[in-house]
Amino acid sequence: MKVSLNWLKDYLEITESPDDVSDRLTALGLEASYVSTGKTFTDVVLGYVINCGPHENADKLSVCKIDIGDGNHYTIVCGAPNVKADIYVPIAKVGASLQNGSFKIKQAKLRGVESSGMICSGKELEINDDHSGIMILDTDAKLGTPIEDFLEFNDDVIFELDLTPNRGDCLSHLGVARELAINNNLSIPNRKIDFNESKVTNDSDYKISIKDSEACPRYCARLIKGVKVAASPDWLVQRLKSIGQASINNIVDAANYVLMDTGHPMHTFDFDKVSNHEINVRYAKNGEKFKTLDDKERELKDFHLLICDSEKPIALAGIMGGANSEITSDTTDILIESAYFSPTVVRKGAKSLDLSTEASRRFERDTDINGLIPALNQLSALIVEIAGGEIVEGFIDEYPLKKEPFKIDFSLKNCESLLGLSISNEQIEEIFSSLQITFEKDTNLYKCTIPTFRNDLEREVDLFEEVARVIGYDNIPPAHNFSGSYSSFVQDDQKLDSLLRSHLSSNSFHEHFSNSLQSQKDVEKFSKAEAVIIKNPLSQDMEFVRNSIIPGLLKAADYNAKRQEKGFKLFEIGAVHNQSKKSDTGSKEKFQLGLLWYGKEQSHWRTYEQRDIFSCKGEISNLLVSVGIDSISFKLGDQLGYANAMKVYSGKTQIGTLGSLDLAIIKEYGLKISPLFCEISLQTLREIWINRKINYRAPISYPSVVRDIALQVDNKVSAESLLKTIRVEGGTNLVDIKLFDVYQSDEVGDNNKSLAFSLRFQSESGTLTDSEVDDDVEKVLNSLKETHGTTQR
Amino acid sequence: MSITDQIQKVRSEFSSDLEKLSSDNSVLDKIRIKYLGRKGLVSALFVHMGTVSNEERPKMGQALNALKKDIESEIDAAISSSSDSKNQKLLDVDYTLPGDPINRGSIHPLTLVMEEIKSIFNRLGFSIAYGPEIDSDFYNFEALNIPKHHPARDMQDTFYITDNILLRTHTSDTQIHFMENNNPPVRIIAPGRVYRNEDVSVRSYCLFHQIEGLYVDKKVTFAELKGTLDYFARELFGQNVKTRFRPSYFPFTEPSAEMDVSCIFCKGGGCGICKKTGWLEILGCGMVDPEVYKSVDYDPQKWSGFAFGMGIERMAMLKYGVQDIRLFYSGDVRFLRQF
């Protein structure tokens, strides 16, 4: 909402600076900023270029001799391409200030030449946006005349208010003026209307009937005869222009002006086009068609409220008039509608047509039902003033559903205890009267009556806010003690996430946050679970809520690969969703951890990091063990979207999948190198983590004995199965097993491999003897031979 | 071959092994095992002791022990002369060669800010609660005193799944979920992802993150709200920042306020980032509206409290000077590496 300072001055005497006004509005909850319009400079006068020559040290500069009529000639260096001798120009004298003081003109030396002032462009003077050259003036004014004396400036300050939806009353100059009068010892603003009904009696009868009084509790109208539709007078054009409203014609502009002034939207009908001079307010029929004055035909539903004549709809109530009854240059008689429509009805109607107008915005936010007649009279008077004609005597006021002002009981004690502030009775009473709230005192209560323009004040607590607002939020001292009970504690099951993040970030993973709104392609690739569809998506590639953590990471990998990043690791922790009939929201939310390894790390003179499925296995085991999850194992399996996949287990619980993705999919995401990928179900992990235990055992003080064994075995036998046998058969003294070599060669044969294990034995009861260990190793070897057909090398 | 010859053979083999080796301790270890190990060559000779006559045995024993001792001392000597055991001087090598690369990853700037805010409120005794990203109209709007066909709905452009189910537009839904399942007093913060149907640009994205706070107890005042949030702002932005509160409107709080902090860039003097006002808008807050208590069956006569909510992206943009919100979701490692 734009508000003009000059306009506000119709209501109030305002002497404060724009800064102060803006701060005061903001402190009252009407967040304000402002721009000054009109003249933004001082000391700019008319000058004449006597001569103009090149600057000896700069190609693009000219040196000019200037006459400003004071008997002196000034040298001014100018960079504009259009400067030449024998032209009249605006000269900013030394000491001039431009653009509200952003620039000060000083005596200066430019590339060795003294310059006493500046020749200005239109943009520098904020007269227009032209910065292609200096302004060349065509005037017969005397040299040295301040340029504001012969150019026109409309000095004003325009406030831009960012209003909250509860303050519909401030969508007008009157409303803002009321706020400015609070706490400022100013009288309560009111517009005086110079209003004369003519003696022309009502020879053309018109009738109003309201079919639904809930939707339209009150409808007033007046008739004006013999107007002349023409252009608006300058002052009106200027006023509307200052707040960004275009001028149409005197009738439309007058209605617009009163709207911006009082906040009450009214509509003007061409009376001749109202069949039978009848106004009926009724709901539309489903499918009824109506052409609004923006020339669009609209199909209506049964909740759209219509203003109709005896035959046809002529306006969408509170939203927009119809093309069929609009004011044209031929119009002479005008019927003015000043009505109150239900905020919900207007909002529902406007929303479903996606049609928001100045009128609908105000009706939606509720209007002043007692403001109908003053606004109607003000508009009538204005039309007659600027378009001629006569106001027909009398008006219609259909008011089937009387609306009473809100009454609220206010307890000062309750107010004090909510705000944490003590307030005197005098202070409260002063606050009430500055808000035009009338009251009766009743022992501990104030029985308040709320003015009808403040529809947002319905409950006691709303008045508490008003009290705080008028006192000023900043004048309520903050409490410096925090007093809370200790009985509010909740377990944070997502604490694990921080541990994972911290481990991963110290192990060269970067955390990624991806867009969880994805395309159909994204949600079909990696999960069979049906993704949740958005009814009103921003675009087709954001039609679904993600059902897998993978696509977001792939897109990030592609983004980085295209920016010459050769090797990186990414992770993301986030929610994924799929449809689920069982839940109230028709969807199920799960949290996932996704890890992505792309390319190789940079090579280095000492090391070269090898990245393959085994390095990833190691990293995942390390991650899980470091956050307290053990018994990690991996088993081959199939997974949608993967070319090779291993399921990750903790004990018997599957917690995730590790592998390489399908190459065809990788290509679709624009990647040339296939990244490795791991997804882990955080839900499952959190459950395991919450129940984790550390099984402490005292360190053994006796020495350990290490034995290495090398085995030759068929390729098909897995290392894991060998390890399992060793672990089981090694006995209680076997404390550690390491697989330290895997070897394939002609020597061991095509179908065989050789694996070397290092076994460490240690006992809590004493130093082990060779023969004790020999026995254990023998047992292991025999069992390996029996179960897996190994031979010892 | 006589034992003496065998001893001689082992001796010469050992000498040649020792000559061949580089000064590497692991190779020396292998040699030690080859000769002195349990199944080593020297041990094997000791086994032969049983085959010699009683007269010769002491002599043989002496000879073998001498062999064992010699080998031991020579290996020890080799070890102590090897490079690993010397005080190597860095001057001898090019110490300017770069050290081993241990690549560091990063925690996302939004996580960093979220964790910092969480830790401040944790110190004040706030616990953490979570709400679902896909929620019903009831939790996101109705229960928060935002009925259908209310202009306040325009404050938040909403993605709908069905007429009644939506992507939550704020973390305030968690207030309702939590109060439905817990009796007062309540002291929680609720971080999470929220969605708005807004075009993607430098300043706005279709999703972002918020932290919601809710404190309900007996006799909680607006003055306490101010004190708590002022403390929070000074913890987050530095002890010298000032706060100001201005009236605002949220259907689920009354009175409602917007908290600004003095601009952390120009110290309140006015600059481009604070749009010359000297103030930065940080969070919305207010005293919980009695209507909200009604929808969760709390007695508004008995309990009062305050709620607040802030955008993490905005905080992170201010804190790190990030100009383009889209960078947070790009996954650009050149961006992420800096955090």
PDB file of C-alpha atoms in Angstrom, chain A residues 23 26-31 164-166 344 347-348 351 364-365 417-420 459 461-462 464-465 468-469 473-495 498 501-502 504-517 532-538 542 545-546 556 559-560 563 565 567-568 570-572 575 577 584-587 589 591 601-602 604-607 609 707 770 774, chain B residues 38 97-101 103-108 110-111 114-115 118 124-128 130-136 145 148-155 158-163 165 167 178 185-188 193 195-200 205-207 209 215 217 219-224 226-228 230 234 243-249 253-258 281 287 289-291 304 306 327-334 336-337:
ATOM      1  CA  ASP A  23       9.843   4.785  12.188  1.00  0.00           C
ATOM      2  CA  THR A  26       6.887   0.703  11.837  1.00  0.00           C
ATOM      3  CA  ALA A  27       6.779   0.816  15.633  1.00  0.00           C
ATOM      4  CA  LEU A  28       2.979   0.673  15.399  1.00  0.00           C
ATOM      5  CA  GLY A  29       3.139  -2.454  13.281  1.00  0.00           C
ATOM      6  CA  LEU A  30       2.734  -0.825   9.863  1.00  0.00           C
ATOM      7  CA  GLU A  31       6.123  -1.712   8.438  1.00  0.00           C
ATOM      8  CA  THR A 164      -0.328  -7.492   7.766  1.00  0.00           C
ATOM      9  CA  PRO A 165      -3.664  -9.070   6.762  1.00  0.00           C
ATOM     10  CA  ASN A 166      -5.402  -8.075   9.998  1.00  0.00           C
ATOM     11  CA  THR A 344     -15.349 -14.838   3.391  1.00  0.00           C
ATOM     12  CA  ARG A 347     -12.329 -14.010  -0.601  1.00  0.00           C
ATOM     13  CA  LYS A 348     -13.659 -17.359  -1.700  1.00  0.00           C
ATOM     14  CA  LYS A 351      -9.571 -16.793  -4.902  1.00  0.00           C
ATOM     15  CA  GLU A 364     -11.569  -9.725   2.274  1.00  0.00           C
ATOM     16  CA  ARG A 365      -9.892  -7.884   5.111  1.00  0.00           C
ATOM     17  CA  SER A 417       0.183 -10.245  33.863  1.00  0.00           C
ATOM     18  CA  LEU A 418       0.397 -11.171  30.177  1.00  0.00           C
ATOM     19  CA  LEU A 419       2.647  -8.260  29.270  1.00  0.00           C
ATOM     20  CA  GLY A 420       4.728  -8.383  32.454  1.00  0.00           C
ATOM     21  CA  ARG A 459     -11.265 -10.539  22.043  1.00  0.00           C
ATOM     22  CA  VAL A 461      -6.269 -10.572  24.099  1.00  0.00           C
ATOM     23  CA  ASP A 462      -6.557  -8.412  20.963  1.00  0.00           C
ATOM     24  CA  PHE A 464      -3.748  -6.544  25.181  1.00  0.00           C
ATOM     25  CA  GLU A 465      -1.879  -6.303  21.916  1.00  0.00           C
ATOM     26  CA  ALA A 468       1.361  -3.087  24.039  1.00  0.00           C
ATOM     27  CA  ARG A 469       1.372  -1.489  20.606  1.00  0.00           C
ATOM     28  CA  TYR A 473       6.929  -2.844  22.325  1.00  0.00           C
ATOM     29  CA  ASP A 474      10.287  -1.252  22.929  1.00  0.00           C
ATOM     30  CA  ASN A 475       9.016   0.414  26.077  1.00  0.00           C
ATOM     31  CA  ILE A 476       8.200  -2.920  27.710  1.00  0.00           C
ATOM     32  CA  PRO A 477      11.370  -3.872  29.604  1.00  0.00           C
ATOM     33  CA  PRO A 478      12.637  -7.394  28.855  1.00  0.00           C
ATOM     34  CA  ALA A 479      12.751  -9.831  31.776  1.00  0.00           C
ATOM     35  CA  HIS A 480      16.283 -10.814  32.641  1.00  0.00           C
ATOM     36  CA  ASN A 481      15.392 -13.985  34.451  1.00  0.00           C
ATOM     37  CA  PHE A 482      14.356 -17.195  32.887  1.00  0.00           C
ATOM     38  CA  SER A 483      11.998 -19.114  35.073  1.00  0.00           C
ATOM     39  CA  GLY A 484      10.869 -22.393  33.679  1.00  0.00           C
ATOM     40  CA  SER A 485       9.966 -25.699  35.201  1.00  0.00           C
ATOM     41  CA  TYR A 486      12.257 -28.666  34.730  1.00  0.00           C
ATOM     42  CA  SER A 487       9.522 -31.057  33.847  1.00  0.00           C
ATOM     43  CA  SER A 488       9.688 -30.591  30.090  1.00  0.00           C
ATOM     44  CA  PHE A 489      12.170 -33.018  28.602  1.00  0.00           C
ATOM     45  CA  VAL A 490      12.007 -34.982  25.416  1.00  0.00           C
ATOM     46  CA  GLN A 491      14.413 -37.527  23.982  1.00  0.00           C
ATOM     47  CA  ASP A 492      16.071 -36.366  20.802  1.00  0.00           C
ATOM     48  CA  ASP A 493      16.213 -39.415  18.550  1.00  0.00           C
ATOM     49  CA  GLN A 494      17.905 -37.424  15.840  1.00  0.00           C
ATOM     50  CA  LYS A 495      21.022 -36.829  17.930  1.00  0.00           C
ATOM     51  CA  SER A 498      25.019 -35.005  14.412  1.00  0.00           C
ATOM     52  CA  ARG A 501      27.661 -35.578  10.158  1.00  0.00           C
ATOM     53  CA  SER A 502      30.692 -34.991  12.278  1.00  0.00           C
ATOM     54  CA  LEU A 504      31.562 -37.905   7.619  1.00  0.00           C
ATOM     55  CA  SER A 505      32.745 -34.314   7.440  1.00  0.00           C
ATOM     56  CA  SER A 506      36.072 -35.293   9.042  1.00  0.00           C
ATOM     57  CA  ASN A 507      36.376 -38.020   6.461  1.00  0.00           C
ATOM     58  CA  SER A 508      36.191 -35.709   3.476  1.00  0.00           C
ATOM     59  CA  PHE A 509      32.469 -35.934   2.795  1.00  0.00           C
ATOM     60  CA  HIS A 510      30.658 -32.681   2.048  1.00  0.00           C
ATOM     61  CA  GLU A 511      27.124 -32.353   3.300  1.00  0.00           C
ATOM     62  CA  HIS A 512      24.524 -31.645   0.640  1.00  0.00           C
ATOM     63  CA  PHE A 513      20.960 -30.344   0.954  1.00  0.00           C
ATOM     64  CA  SER A 514      19.058 -31.157  -2.203  1.00  0.00           C
ATOM     65  CA  ASN A 515      15.704 -30.048  -3.500  1.00  0.00           C
ATOM     66  CA  SER A 516      13.207 -32.596  -2.273  1.00  0.00           C
ATOM     67  CA  LEU A 517      10.745 -31.693  -5.040  1.00  0.00           C
ATOM     68  CA  VAL A 532       3.589 -38.334  -3.320  1.00  0.00           C
ATOM     69  CA  ILE A 533       2.245 -36.041  -6.073  1.00  0.00           C
ATOM     70  CA  ILE A 534       1.781 -32.287  -5.634  1.00  0.00           C
ATOM     71  CA  LYS A 535      -1.500 -30.918  -6.932  1.00  0.00           C
ATOM     72  CA  ASN A 536      -0.193 -27.449  -7.738  1.00  0.00           C
ATOM     73  CA  PRO A 537       3.504 -27.877  -8.558  1.00  0.00           C
ATOM     74  CA  LEU A 538       5.780 -24.997  -9.522  1.00  0.00           C
ATOM     75  CA  MET A 542       9.044 -30.459  -9.208  1.00  0.00           C
ATOM     76  CA  VAL A 545       8.076 -35.305  -3.236  1.00  0.00           C
ATOM     77  CA  ARG A 546      11.253 -37.399  -3.353  1.00  0.00           C
ATOM     78  CA  ALA A 556      24.901 -32.541  -7.314  1.00  0.00           C
ATOM     79  CA  TYR A 559      26.785 -30.226 -11.244  1.00  0.00           C
ATOM     80  CA  ASN A 560      30.278 -30.596  -9.797  1.00  0.00           C
ATOM     81  CA  ARG A 563      32.700 -27.752 -13.078  1.00  0.00           C
ATOM     82  CA  GLU A 565      35.759 -31.355  -9.982  1.00  0.00           C
ATOM     83  CA  GLY A 567      36.938 -36.384  -7.180  1.00  0.00           C
ATOM     84  CA  PHE A 568      34.666 -35.691  -4.246  1.00  0.00           C
ATOM     85  CA  LEU A 570      28.984 -36.104  -0.766  1.00  0.00           C
ATOM     86  CA  PHE A 571      26.395 -37.057   1.791  1.00  0.00           C
ATOM     87  CA  GLU A 572      22.870 -36.014   2.567  1.00  0.00           C
ATOM     88  CA  ALA A 575      13.337 -37.176   4.672  1.00  0.00           C
ATOM     89  CA  HIS A 577       8.202 -39.869   1.370  1.00  0.00           C
ATOM     90  CA  ASP A 584      -3.754 -39.798   7.982  1.00  0.00           C
ATOM     91  CA  THR A 585      -1.746 -37.808   5.519  1.00  0.00           C
ATOM     92  CA  GLY A 586      -1.735 -40.613   2.935  1.00  0.00           C
ATOM     93  CA  SER A 587       2.028 -40.652   3.104  1.00  0.00           C
ATOM     94  CA  GLU A 589       7.972 -40.198   6.012  1.00  0.00           C
ATOM     95  CA  PHE A 591      14.785 -40.545   6.927  1.00  0.00           C
ATOM     96  CA  GLU A 601      40.985 -37.834  -5.114  1.00  0.00           C
ATOM     97  CA  GLN A 602      43.779 -35.677  -6.467  1.00  0.00           C
ATOM     98  CA  HIS A 604      49.834 -36.861  -4.542  1.00  0.00           C
ATOM     99  CA  TRP A 605      53.571 -37.495  -4.594  1.00  0.00           C
ATOM    100  CA  ARG A 606      53.453 -40.093  -1.840  1.00  0.00           C
ATOM    101  CA  THR A 607      50.074 -41.720  -1.977  1.00  0.00           C
ATOM    102  CA  GLU A 609      44.088 -43.192  -2.998  1.00  0.00           C
ATOM    103  CA  ARG A 707      50.438 -67.256  13.937  1.00  0.00           C
ATOM    104  CA  ASP A 770      53.413 -73.021  21.866  1.00  0.00           C
ATOM    105  CA  ASP A 774      49.493 -75.131  17.937  1.00  0.00           C
TER     106      ASP A 774
ATOM    107  CA  ARG B  38      61.310 -71.381  16.042  1.00  0.00           C
ATOM    108  CA  LEU B  97      57.624 -31.575  -0.126  1.00  0.00           C
ATOM    109  CA  PRO B  98      53.925 -31.379   0.746  1.00  0.00           C
ATOM    110  CA  GLY B  99      52.588 -33.515   3.594  1.00  0.00           C
ATOM    111  CA  ASP B 100      50.178 -36.338   3.085  1.00  0.00           C
ATOM    112  CA  PRO B 101      46.797 -35.141   1.888  1.00  0.00           C
ATOM    113  CA  ASN B 103      41.057 -34.234   2.713  1.00  0.00           C
ATOM    114  CA  ARG B 104      38.546 -32.537   4.903  1.00  0.00           C
ATOM    115  CA  GLY B 105      34.858 -32.555   4.178  1.00  0.00           C
ATOM    116  CA  SER B 106      32.295 -30.102   5.451  1.00  0.00           C
ATOM    117  CA  ILE B 107      29.102 -29.756   7.379  1.00  0.00           C
ATOM    118  CA  HIS B 108      26.467 -27.815   5.459  1.00  0.00           C
ATOM    119  CA  LEU B 110      22.495 -24.601   7.159  1.00  0.00           C
ATOM    120  CA  THR B 111      23.305 -27.452   9.556  1.00  0.00           C
ATOM    121  CA  MET B 114      20.778 -24.922  12.935  1.00  0.00           C
ATOM    122  CA  GLU B 115      23.112 -26.622  15.404  1.00  0.00           C
ATOM    123  CA  LYS B 118      19.773 -25.506  18.872  1.00  0.00           C
ATOM    124  CA  LEU B 124      18.015 -22.596  28.216  1.00  0.00           C
ATOM    125  CA  GLY B 125      16.458 -25.997  28.781  1.00  0.00           C
ATOM    126  CA  PHE B 126      14.588 -26.331  25.490  1.00  0.00           C
ATOM    127  CA  SER B 127      14.233 -29.869  24.159  1.00  0.00           C
ATOM    128  CA  ILE B 128      13.999 -30.817  20.500  1.00  0.00           C
ATOM    129  CA  TYR B 130       9.999 -32.763  15.214  1.00  0.00           C
ATOM    130  CA  GLY B 131       6.982 -32.517  12.959  1.00  0.00           C
ATOM    131  CA  PRO B 132       6.207 -34.132   9.606  1.00  0.00           C
ATOM    132  CA  GLU B 133       6.921 -32.378   6.305  1.00  0.00           C
ATOM    133  CA  ILE B 134       3.684 -33.630   4.797  1.00  0.00           C
ATOM    134  CA  ASP B 135       0.906 -32.584   7.105  1.00  0.00           C
ATOM    135  CA  SER B 136      -2.800 -31.903   7.160  1.00  0.00           C
ATOM    136  CA  ASN B 145      -6.196 -20.165  14.076  1.00  0.00           C
ATOM    137  CA  LYS B 148     -10.011 -21.528   5.367  1.00  0.00           C
ATOM    138  CA  HIS B 149     -10.829 -18.375   3.405  1.00  0.00           C
ATOM    139  CA  HIS B 150      -8.789 -16.186   5.707  1.00  0.00           C
ATOM    140  CA  PRO B 151      -6.480 -13.596   4.130  1.00  0.00           C
ATOM    141  CA  ALA B 152      -3.685 -14.811   6.417  1.00  0.00           C
ATOM    142  CA  ARG B 153      -3.419 -17.800   4.112  1.00  0.00           C
ATOM    143  CA  ASP B 154      -2.013 -15.451   1.492  1.00  0.00           C
ATOM    144  CA  MET B 155       1.040 -14.964   3.711  1.00  0.00           C
ATOM    145  CA  THR B 158       1.048 -23.571  -0.197  1.00  0.00           C
ATOM    146  CA  PHE B 159       1.769 -26.778  -2.102  1.00  0.00           C
ATOM    147  CA  TYR B 160      -1.205 -29.099  -1.812  1.00  0.00           C
ATOM    148  CA  ILE B 161      -1.224 -32.875  -2.116  1.00  0.00           C
ATOM    149  CA  THR B 162      -5.005 -33.038  -1.769  1.00  0.00           C
ATOM    150  CA  ASP B 163      -7.506 -30.412  -0.635  1.00  0.00           C
ATOM    151  CA  ILE B 165      -3.100 -32.487   2.852  1.00  0.00           C
ATOM    152  CA  LEU B 167       3.542 -29.667   2.383  1.00  0.00           C
ATOM    153  CA  PHE B 178       3.615 -31.620  20.400  1.00  0.00           C
ATOM    154  CA  PRO B 185       4.709 -27.192  30.783  1.00  0.00           C
ATOM    155  CA  VAL B 186       6.301 -27.263  27.352  1.00  0.00           C
ATOM    156  CA  ARG B 187       9.700 -25.999  26.346  1.00  0.00           C
ATOM    157  CA  ILE B 188      10.711 -27.122  22.876  1.00  0.00           C
ATOM    158  CA  ARG B 193      12.153 -28.293   6.341  1.00  0.00           C
ATOM    159  CA  TYR B 195       7.839 -25.522   1.614  1.00  0.00           C
ATOM    160  CA  ARG B 196       6.412 -22.479  -0.163  1.00  0.00           C
ATOM    161  CA  ASN B 197       4.964 -22.340  -3.639  1.00  0.00           C
ATOM    162  CA  GLU B 198       7.197 -19.467  -4.706  1.00  0.00           C
ATOM    163  CA  ASP B 199       9.270 -19.063  -7.836  1.00  0.00           C
ATOM    164  CA  VAL B 200      12.920 -19.890  -7.385  1.00  0.00           C
ATOM    165  CA  TYR B 205      13.427 -20.999  -2.960  1.00  0.00           C
ATOM    166  CA  CYS B 206      10.556 -23.461  -3.033  1.00  0.00           C
ATOM    167  CA  LEU B 207      11.709 -24.901   0.268  1.00  0.00           C
ATOM    168  CA  HIS B 209      14.318 -24.503   6.861  1.00  0.00           C
ATOM    169  CA  TYR B 215       7.338 -22.223  25.740  1.00  0.00           C
ATOM    170  CA  ASP B 217       4.097 -22.565  31.504  1.00  0.00           C
ATOM    171  CA  LYS B 219       2.448 -16.916  34.110  1.00  0.00           C
ATOM    172  CA  VAL B 220       4.740 -16.546  31.125  1.00  0.00           C
ATOM    173  CA  THR B 221       4.884 -12.879  30.104  1.00  0.00           C
ATOM    174  CA  PHE B 222       5.639 -10.817  27.026  1.00  0.00           C
ATOM    175  CA  ALA B 223       8.564  -9.358  28.992  1.00  0.00           C
ATOM    176  CA  GLU B 224      10.007 -12.889  29.255  1.00  0.00           C
ATOM    177  CA  LYS B 226      11.585 -10.249  24.967  1.00  0.00           C
ATOM    178  CA  GLY B 227      14.264 -11.235  27.489  1.00  0.00           C
ATOM    179  CA  THR B 228      14.668 -14.750  26.082  1.00  0.00           C
ATOM    180  CA  ASP B 230      17.149 -10.800  23.214  1.00  0.00           C
ATOM    181  CA  ARG B 234      23.164 -11.690  21.558  1.00  0.00           C
ATOM    182  CA  THR B 243      17.192  -5.916  19.418  1.00  0.00           C
ATOM    183  CA  ARG B 244      13.950  -4.190  18.716  1.00  0.00           C
ATOM    184  CA  PHE B 245      10.447  -5.587  18.689  1.00  0.00           C
ATOM    185  CA  ARG B 246       7.674  -4.266  16.503  1.00  0.00           C
ATOM    186  CA  PRO B 247       4.031  -5.237  16.292  1.00  0.00           C
ATOM    187  CA  SER B 248       3.194  -7.750  13.618  1.00  0.00           C
ATOM    188  CA  TYR B 249       0.528 -10.285  12.896  1.00  0.00           C
ATOM    189  CA  THR B 253       0.051 -15.432  18.483  1.00  0.00           C
ATOM    190  CA  GLU B 254      -1.388 -12.381  20.181  1.00  0.00           C
ATOM    191  CA  PRO B 255       0.310 -10.005  20.758  1.00  0.00           C
ATOM    192  CA  SER B 256       2.537 -10.771  17.782  1.00  0.00           C
ATOM    193  CA  ALA B 257       5.918  -9.255  17.134  1.00  0.00           C
ATOM    194  CA  GLU B 258       8.747  -9.154  14.682  1.00  0.00           C
ATOM    195  CA  GLU B 281      14.546  -8.709  10.466  1.00  0.00           C
ATOM    196  CA  MET B 287       2.322 -14.836  22.982  1.00  0.00           C
ATOM    197  CA  ASP B 289      -3.063 -17.173  21.027  1.00  0.00           C
ATOM    198  CA  PRO B 290      -5.830 -18.590  23.274  1.00  0.00           C
ATOM    199  CA  GLU B 291      -7.423 -20.146  20.162  1.00  0.00           C
ATOM    200  CA  SER B 304       0.380 -18.838  28.984  1.00  0.00           C
ATOM    201  CA  PHE B 306       5.256 -17.669  23.799  1.00  0.00           C
ATOM    202  CA  LEU B 327      23.796 -22.015  -3.537  1.00  0.00           C
ATOM    203  CA  PHE B 328      22.583 -23.833  -0.425  1.00  0.00           C
ATOM    204  CA  TYR B 329      20.898 -26.502  -2.548  1.00  0.00           C
ATOM    205  CA  SER B 330      23.378 -26.688  -5.434  1.00  0.00           C
ATOM    206  CA  GLY B 331      25.766 -29.160  -3.797  1.00  0.00           C
ATOM    207  CA  ASP B 332      28.594 -27.068  -5.290  1.00  0.00           C
ATOM    208  CA  VAL B 333      31.688 -28.348  -3.487  1.00  0.00           C
ATOM    209  CA  ARG B 334      33.474 -25.049  -4.127  1.00  0.00           C
ATOM    210  CA  LEU B 336      30.557 -26.308   0.626  1.00  0.00           C
ATOM    211  CA  ARG B 337      34.321 -26.587   1.143  1.00  0.00           C
TER     212      ARG B 337
END
